[in-house]
Structure formats: C-alpha cells, structure tokens
Amino acid sequence: MDMDANITRRAFFSLATLAAFGLAGCATDARIAVDGATVANADATSEYVEAVLDVMRGELGNTDGTAYEDALIEAGGELCGGERGLWCVTFLWWAFREAGCSAAFLDGKAEGWPERQWDWFDAHGQTFDVDDEAPVAGDLYYQLLEPKYRFEGCGDVSHGEFVIGWDADARSVTCISANPIVELHEHNIDEEMANGHYVGFARPAWEKVDA
C-alpha cells in the first residue's frame, strides 16, 4: 500500500480539524481533510491513524507513565536513559501497540530511547524534513529539548510526539505529547529550528499493519 495513494502529501490538518478526532468539540467520526475535501474513514491508513488516536485520546491528562514503562520492559525493551521517568517515546510505542498497529512502528521493536527510534526510522528511509514534505496526521515529530529534557546518552534526539495537525500557512504543527503529561502541543517550526529543538519528522509504515 502506497501511503501517498491514501493521503496526499499536500494534506494538512489545522487546529479546527481537531474536533474530527474528538480531541476538541464533539464530532463523532474521524475525518481527514485532503486538499480541502473531507473524507470519513476513507482507507486503511486513516483507520489505523484513528485507532492510535483513540488510544491516545483516552490517555489525555495522564501524568503517570508507569504502565507504559512496564509494558516496554515486559516486551524486552530498554527504558530511556535506563531509568523510569523519561517516557515520552515509550508512550508512542505503547499507543501503537495498544491500537494493534505495532508493525507500523519500528516493525514492532520495543524501544524507549528517542534517538534510537529516530535512527531506526532514518535507516529505513522513513524520515523527512518539513521543507521537503508536509507532515500529516499519524507522522511523528522528533526534537532535541534542552536543558530540561536532555539527559545523559540522549545524543541529538531527546523527545518525540505524535502529529495530529499541520497548518502550512502558519508553519505550525500540533501534536500529542507525553511526559510529564499527555497533552496537546503546538509548535511553530521556524521557532523550533531557531532554538535548536527541531530534528525532523518520521512516517510510520502504516502499510505493514495487517500486511
């Protein structure tokens, strides 16, 4: 399955479309805005993105990452920094697993280090720069946050979030972020680049789910 055949690269999500995912307002059906059109559950990819969002929606407001960390350890993964409390991308791994979409995320590999996740996606040709391609819902945004969230051994990547919206005019990306709380974050990409936080985007291999 070619993802570009399912969701055009020109597709973008604005803050107004968050209601479509139940993250704001009370809309009930997941929708994807594609070049101005609205498509309800148009294809398998949108269903998988919706499934992960359903899991994340249920965790909004949570401040305790213990369950995500326990699941990662049980699956044979290593906690970020080798210790509890740094669970931002462990949450990503957990949400994909809970949604039945593990195959799209590192081929199911249990990994709690942001840089190792990024390196895996990069080695498999799944990373891209915002100036080359617009992010879409279901992509992942990786950052280097310091000094608060930089830790020994983190290298050049220390945080990751799940993309749910992109405003091309404002060059603003909206994500679900975790640690210290599961919540919505909005980032202006130009500001992110200027302050050194921007690393890039990764696209899960949604076509591998149920393949």
CSV table of C-alpha atoms in Angstrom, one decimal:
chain,number,residue,atom,x,y,z
A,1,MET,CA,0.0,0.0,0.0
A,2,ASP,CA,1.4,3.4,-1.0
A,3,MET,CA,0.7,5.9,1.7
A,4,ASP,CA,0.7,8.7,-0.9
A,5,ALA,CA,-2.1,7.0,-2.7
A,6,ASN,CA,-4.1,7.1,0.5
A,7,ILE,CA,-3.3,10.5,2.0
A,8,THR,CA,-1.8,13.1,-0.4
A,9,ARG,CA,1.4,14.9,0.7
A,10,ARG,CA,-0.5,18.2,0.3
A,11,ALA,CA,-3.0,17.2,3.0
A,12,PHE,CA,-2.8,19.2,6.2
A,13,PHE,CA,-4.7,19.4,9.5
A,14,SER,CA,-5.5,22.7,11.1
A,15,LEU,CA,-6.5,23.3,14.7
A,16,ALA,CA,-10.1,23.4,13.5
A,17,THR,CA,-10.0,19.8,12.4
A,18,LEU,CA,-9.0,18.5,15.9
A,19,ALA,CA,-12.7,18.2,16.6
A,20,ALA,CA,-12.8,15.4,13.9
A,21,PHE,CA,-10.7,13.3,16.2
A,22,GLY,CA,-12.7,14.0,19.3
A,23,LEU,CA,-9.8,16.0,20.7
A,24,ALA,CA,-11.9,19.1,20.7
A,25,GLY,CA,-15.6,19.5,20.4
A,26,CYS,CA,-17.9,16.5,20.0
A,27,ALA,CA,-17.6,15.2,16.4
A,28,THR,CA,-18.0,11.5,16.3
A,29,ASP,CA,-16.5,10.3,13.0
A,30,ALA,CA,-12.8,10.5,12.2
A,31,ARG,CA,-12.1,12.7,9.2
A,32,ILE,CA,-9.2,13.6,7.1
A,33,ALA,CA,-9.0,16.9,5.2
A,34,VAL,CA,-7.4,16.2,1.8
A,35,ASP,CA,-6.9,19.3,-0.4
A,36,GLY,CA,-10.0,20.9,1.1
A,37,ALA,CA,-12.1,17.8,0.9
A,38,THR,CA,-13.4,15.8,3.9
A,39,VAL,CA,-13.0,12.0,3.8
A,40,ALA,CA,-14.5,9.9,6.5
A,41,ASN,CA,-12.5,6.7,7.2
A,42,ALA,CA,-11.6,6.7,3.5
A,43,ASP,CA,-8.9,4.0,3.6
A,44,ALA,CA,-7.0,1.6,5.8
A,45,THR,CA,-4.4,4.2,6.6
A,46,SER,CA,-6.9,6.6,8.1
A,47,GLU,CA,-8.4,3.8,10.2
A,48,TYR,CA,-5.0,3.0,11.6
A,49,VAL,CA,-4.3,6.6,12.5
A,50,GLU,CA,-7.7,6.9,14.1
A,51,ALA,CA,-7.0,3.7,16.1
A,52,VAL,CA,-3.8,5.2,17.6
A,53,LEU,CA,-5.6,8.4,18.2
A,54,ASP,CA,-8.4,6.6,20.0
A,55,VAL,CA,-5.8,5.1,22.4
A,56,MET,CA,-4.1,8.5,22.9
A,57,ARG,CA,-7.3,10.3,23.5
A,58,GLY,CA,-8.1,8.0,26.4
A,59,GLU,CA,-4.7,9.0,28.0
A,60,LEU,CA,-5.0,12.7,27.7
A,61,GLY,CA,-4.3,14.3,31.1
A,62,ASN,CA,-2.4,11.3,32.4
A,63,THR,CA,0.8,12.1,34.4
A,64,ASP,CA,1.9,8.6,35.3
A,65,GLY,CA,4.0,6.7,32.7
A,66,THR,CA,4.4,3.6,34.8
A,67,ALA,CA,2.1,1.4,32.8
A,68,TYR,CA,3.8,2.4,29.5
A,69,GLU,CA,7.2,1.7,31.0
A,70,ASP,CA,6.1,-1.7,32.5
A,71,ALA,CA,4.8,-2.8,29.1
A,72,LEU,CA,8.0,-1.8,27.4
A,73,ILE,CA,10.1,-3.8,29.9
A,74,GLU,CA,7.8,-6.8,29.6
A,75,ALA,CA,8.3,-6.6,25.8
A,76,GLY,CA,12.1,-6.7,26.2
A,77,GLY,CA,12.7,-3.0,25.6
A,78,GLU,CA,15.0,-0.6,27.4
A,79,LEU,CA,13.8,2.4,29.2
A,80,CYS,CA,15.0,5.8,28.0
A,81,GLY,CA,18.1,6.7,30.0
A,82,GLY,CA,18.0,3.2,31.6
A,83,GLU,CA,15.6,4.6,34.2
A,84,ARG,CA,12.0,5.4,34.9
A,85,GLY,CA,10.5,8.8,34.3
A,86,LEU,CA,11.6,9.5,30.7
A,87,TRP,CA,8.6,8.0,28.9
A,88,CYS,CA,7.7,10.4,26.1
A,89,VAL,CA,8.5,8.0,23.2
A,90,THR,CA,7.7,4.9,25.3
A,91,PHE,CA,4.2,6.3,25.2
A,92,LEU,CA,4.3,6.4,21.4
A,93,TRP,CA,5.4,2.7,21.3
A,94,TRP,CA,2.7,1.7,23.8
A,95,ALA,CA,-0.1,3.6,21.9
A,96,PHE,CA,0.8,1.9,18.6
A,97,ARG,CA,0.8,-1.5,20.3
A,98,GLU,CA,-2.5,-0.9,22.1
A,99,ALA,CA,-4.1,0.1,18.8
A,100,GLY,CA,-2.9,-3.0,17.1
A,101,CYS,CA,-0.5,-1.1,14.9
A,102,SER,CA,2.9,-2.2,16.2
A,103,ALA,CA,4.0,-3.3,12.8
A,104,ALA,CA,3.9,0.3,11.6
A,105,PHE,CA,6.2,1.4,14.5
A,106,LEU,CA,9.8,0.2,14.2
A,107,ASP,CA,8.5,-3.1,12.9
A,108,GLY,CA,7.2,-3.8,16.4
A,109,LYS,CA,10.5,-3.3,18.1
A,110,ALA,CA,10.2,-2.2,21.8
A,111,GLU,CA,12.4,0.9,22.1
A,112,GLY,CA,12.2,3.6,24.7
A,113,TRP,CA,15.1,5.8,23.5
A,114,PRO,CA,14.2,8.8,21.3
A,115,GLU,CA,17.4,8.8,19.4
A,116,ARG,CA,17.3,5.1,18.7
A,117,GLN,CA,13.8,5.4,17.4
A,118,TRP,CA,14.8,8.2,15.1
A,119,ASP,CA,17.9,6.4,13.9
A,120,TRP,CA,15.8,3.3,13.1
A,121,PHE,CA,13.3,5.3,11.1
A,122,ASP,CA,16.2,7.2,9.4
A,123,ALA,CA,18.0,4.0,8.5
A,124,HIS,CA,14.7,2.7,6.9
A,125,GLY,CA,14.2,5.8,4.8
A,126,GLN,CA,11.2,6.9,6.8
A,127,THR,CA,12.4,10.4,8.0
A,128,PHE,CA,11.8,13.6,6.2
A,129,ASP,CA,12.3,17.4,6.5
A,130,VAL,CA,9.4,19.7,6.7
A,131,ASP,CA,10.8,21.9,3.9
A,132,ASP,CA,10.7,18.9,1.6
A,133,GLU,CA,7.3,17.4,2.6
A,134,ALA,CA,4.4,18.5,4.7
A,135,PRO,CA,3.7,16.3,7.8
A,136,VAL,CA,0.3,14.7,8.0
A,137,ALA,CA,-1.7,13.2,10.9
A,138,GLY,CA,0.0,10.0,12.0
A,139,ASP,CA,3.5,11.2,11.4
A,140,LEU,CA,6.0,11.6,14.3
A,141,TYR,CA,7.8,14.8,15.3
A,142,TYR,CA,11.3,14.4,16.9
A,143,GLN,CA,13.1,17.1,18.9
A,144,LEU,CA,16.1,17.9,20.9
A,145,LEU,CA,14.9,19.6,24.0
A,146,GLU,CA,17.4,21.1,26.5
A,147,PRO,CA,18.3,21.6,29.1
A,148,LYS,CA,15.2,20.4,31.0
A,149,TYR,CA,14.7,17.2,28.9
A,150,ARG,CA,18.2,16.5,27.8
A,151,PHE,CA,19.7,13.5,29.6
A,152,GLU,CA,23.0,11.6,29.5
A,153,GLY,CA,23.2,9.5,26.4
A,154,CYS,CA,20.3,11.1,24.6
A,155,GLY,CA,22.6,12.3,21.7
A,156,ASP,CA,20.9,14.6,19.2
A,157,VAL,CA,17.3,13.5,19.8
A,158,SER,CA,15.6,13.6,23.2
A,159,HIS,CA,11.8,13.8,22.6
A,160,GLY,CA,9.1,12.6,20.2
A,161,GLU,CA,5.4,13.4,19.6
A,162,PHE,CA,2.5,12.2,17.5
A,163,VAL,CA,1.4,14.6,14.8
A,164,ILE,CA,-2.3,15.4,14.5
A,165,GLY,CA,-2.3,18.6,12.7
A,166,TRP,CA,-0.3,20.8,10.3
A,167,ASP,CA,-1.1,24.4,9.4
A,168,ALA,CA,1.0,25.2,6.3
A,169,ASP,CA,0.4,28.9,6.3
A,170,ALA,CA,1.5,29.3,10.0
A,171,ARG,CA,4.1,26.5,9.6
A,172,SER,CA,2.7,25.2,12.8
A,173,VAL,CA,2.4,21.5,13.8
A,174,THR,CA,0.0,20.2,16.5
A,175,CYS,CA,0.9,17.0,18.3
A,176,ILE,CA,0.0,14.8,21.2
A,177,SER,CA,2.9,14.8,23.6
A,178,ALA,CA,3.7,12.8,26.7
A,179,ASN,CA,5.8,13.3,29.8
A,180,PRO,CA,5.2,14.9,32.2
A,181,ILE,CA,1.6,14.9,31.0
A,182,VAL,CA,-0.2,13.5,27.9
A,183,GLU,CA,-1.5,16.7,26.3
A,184,LEU,CA,-1.7,18.7,23.1
A,185,HIS,CA,1.3,20.7,22.0
A,186,GLU,CA,1.5,23.2,19.2
A,187,HIS,CA,4.9,24.1,17.7
A,188,ASN,CA,5.9,26.8,15.2
A,189,ILE,CA,8.5,25.0,13.1
A,190,ASP,CA,10.5,28.2,12.4
A,191,GLU,CA,10.9,28.9,16.1
A,192,GLU,CA,11.8,25.2,16.7
A,193,MET,CA,14.5,25.5,14.2
A,194,ALA,CA,15.8,28.8,15.6
A,195,ASN,CA,16.1,27.4,19.1
A,196,GLY,CA,17.7,24.2,18.0
A,197,HIS,CA,14.7,21.9,19.1
A,198,TYR,CA,13.9,20.7,15.6
A,199,VAL,CA,15.2,17.3,14.4
A,200,GLY,CA,12.6,16.2,11.8
A,201,PHE,CA,9.7,14.0,11.1
A,202,ALA,CA,9.2,10.3,10.7
A,203,ARG,CA,6.4,8.4,8.9
A,204,PRO,CA,5.3,5.1,10.4
A,205,ALA,CA,5.0,2.2,7.9
A,206,TRP,CA,1.2,2.0,8.1
A,207,GLU,CA,1.1,-0.3,5.1
A,208,LYS,CA,2.7,-3.0,7.3
A,209,VAL,CA,-0.3,-3.2,9.6
A,210,ASP,CA,-2.3,-6.4,8.8
A,211,ALA,CA,0.0,-7.0,5.9
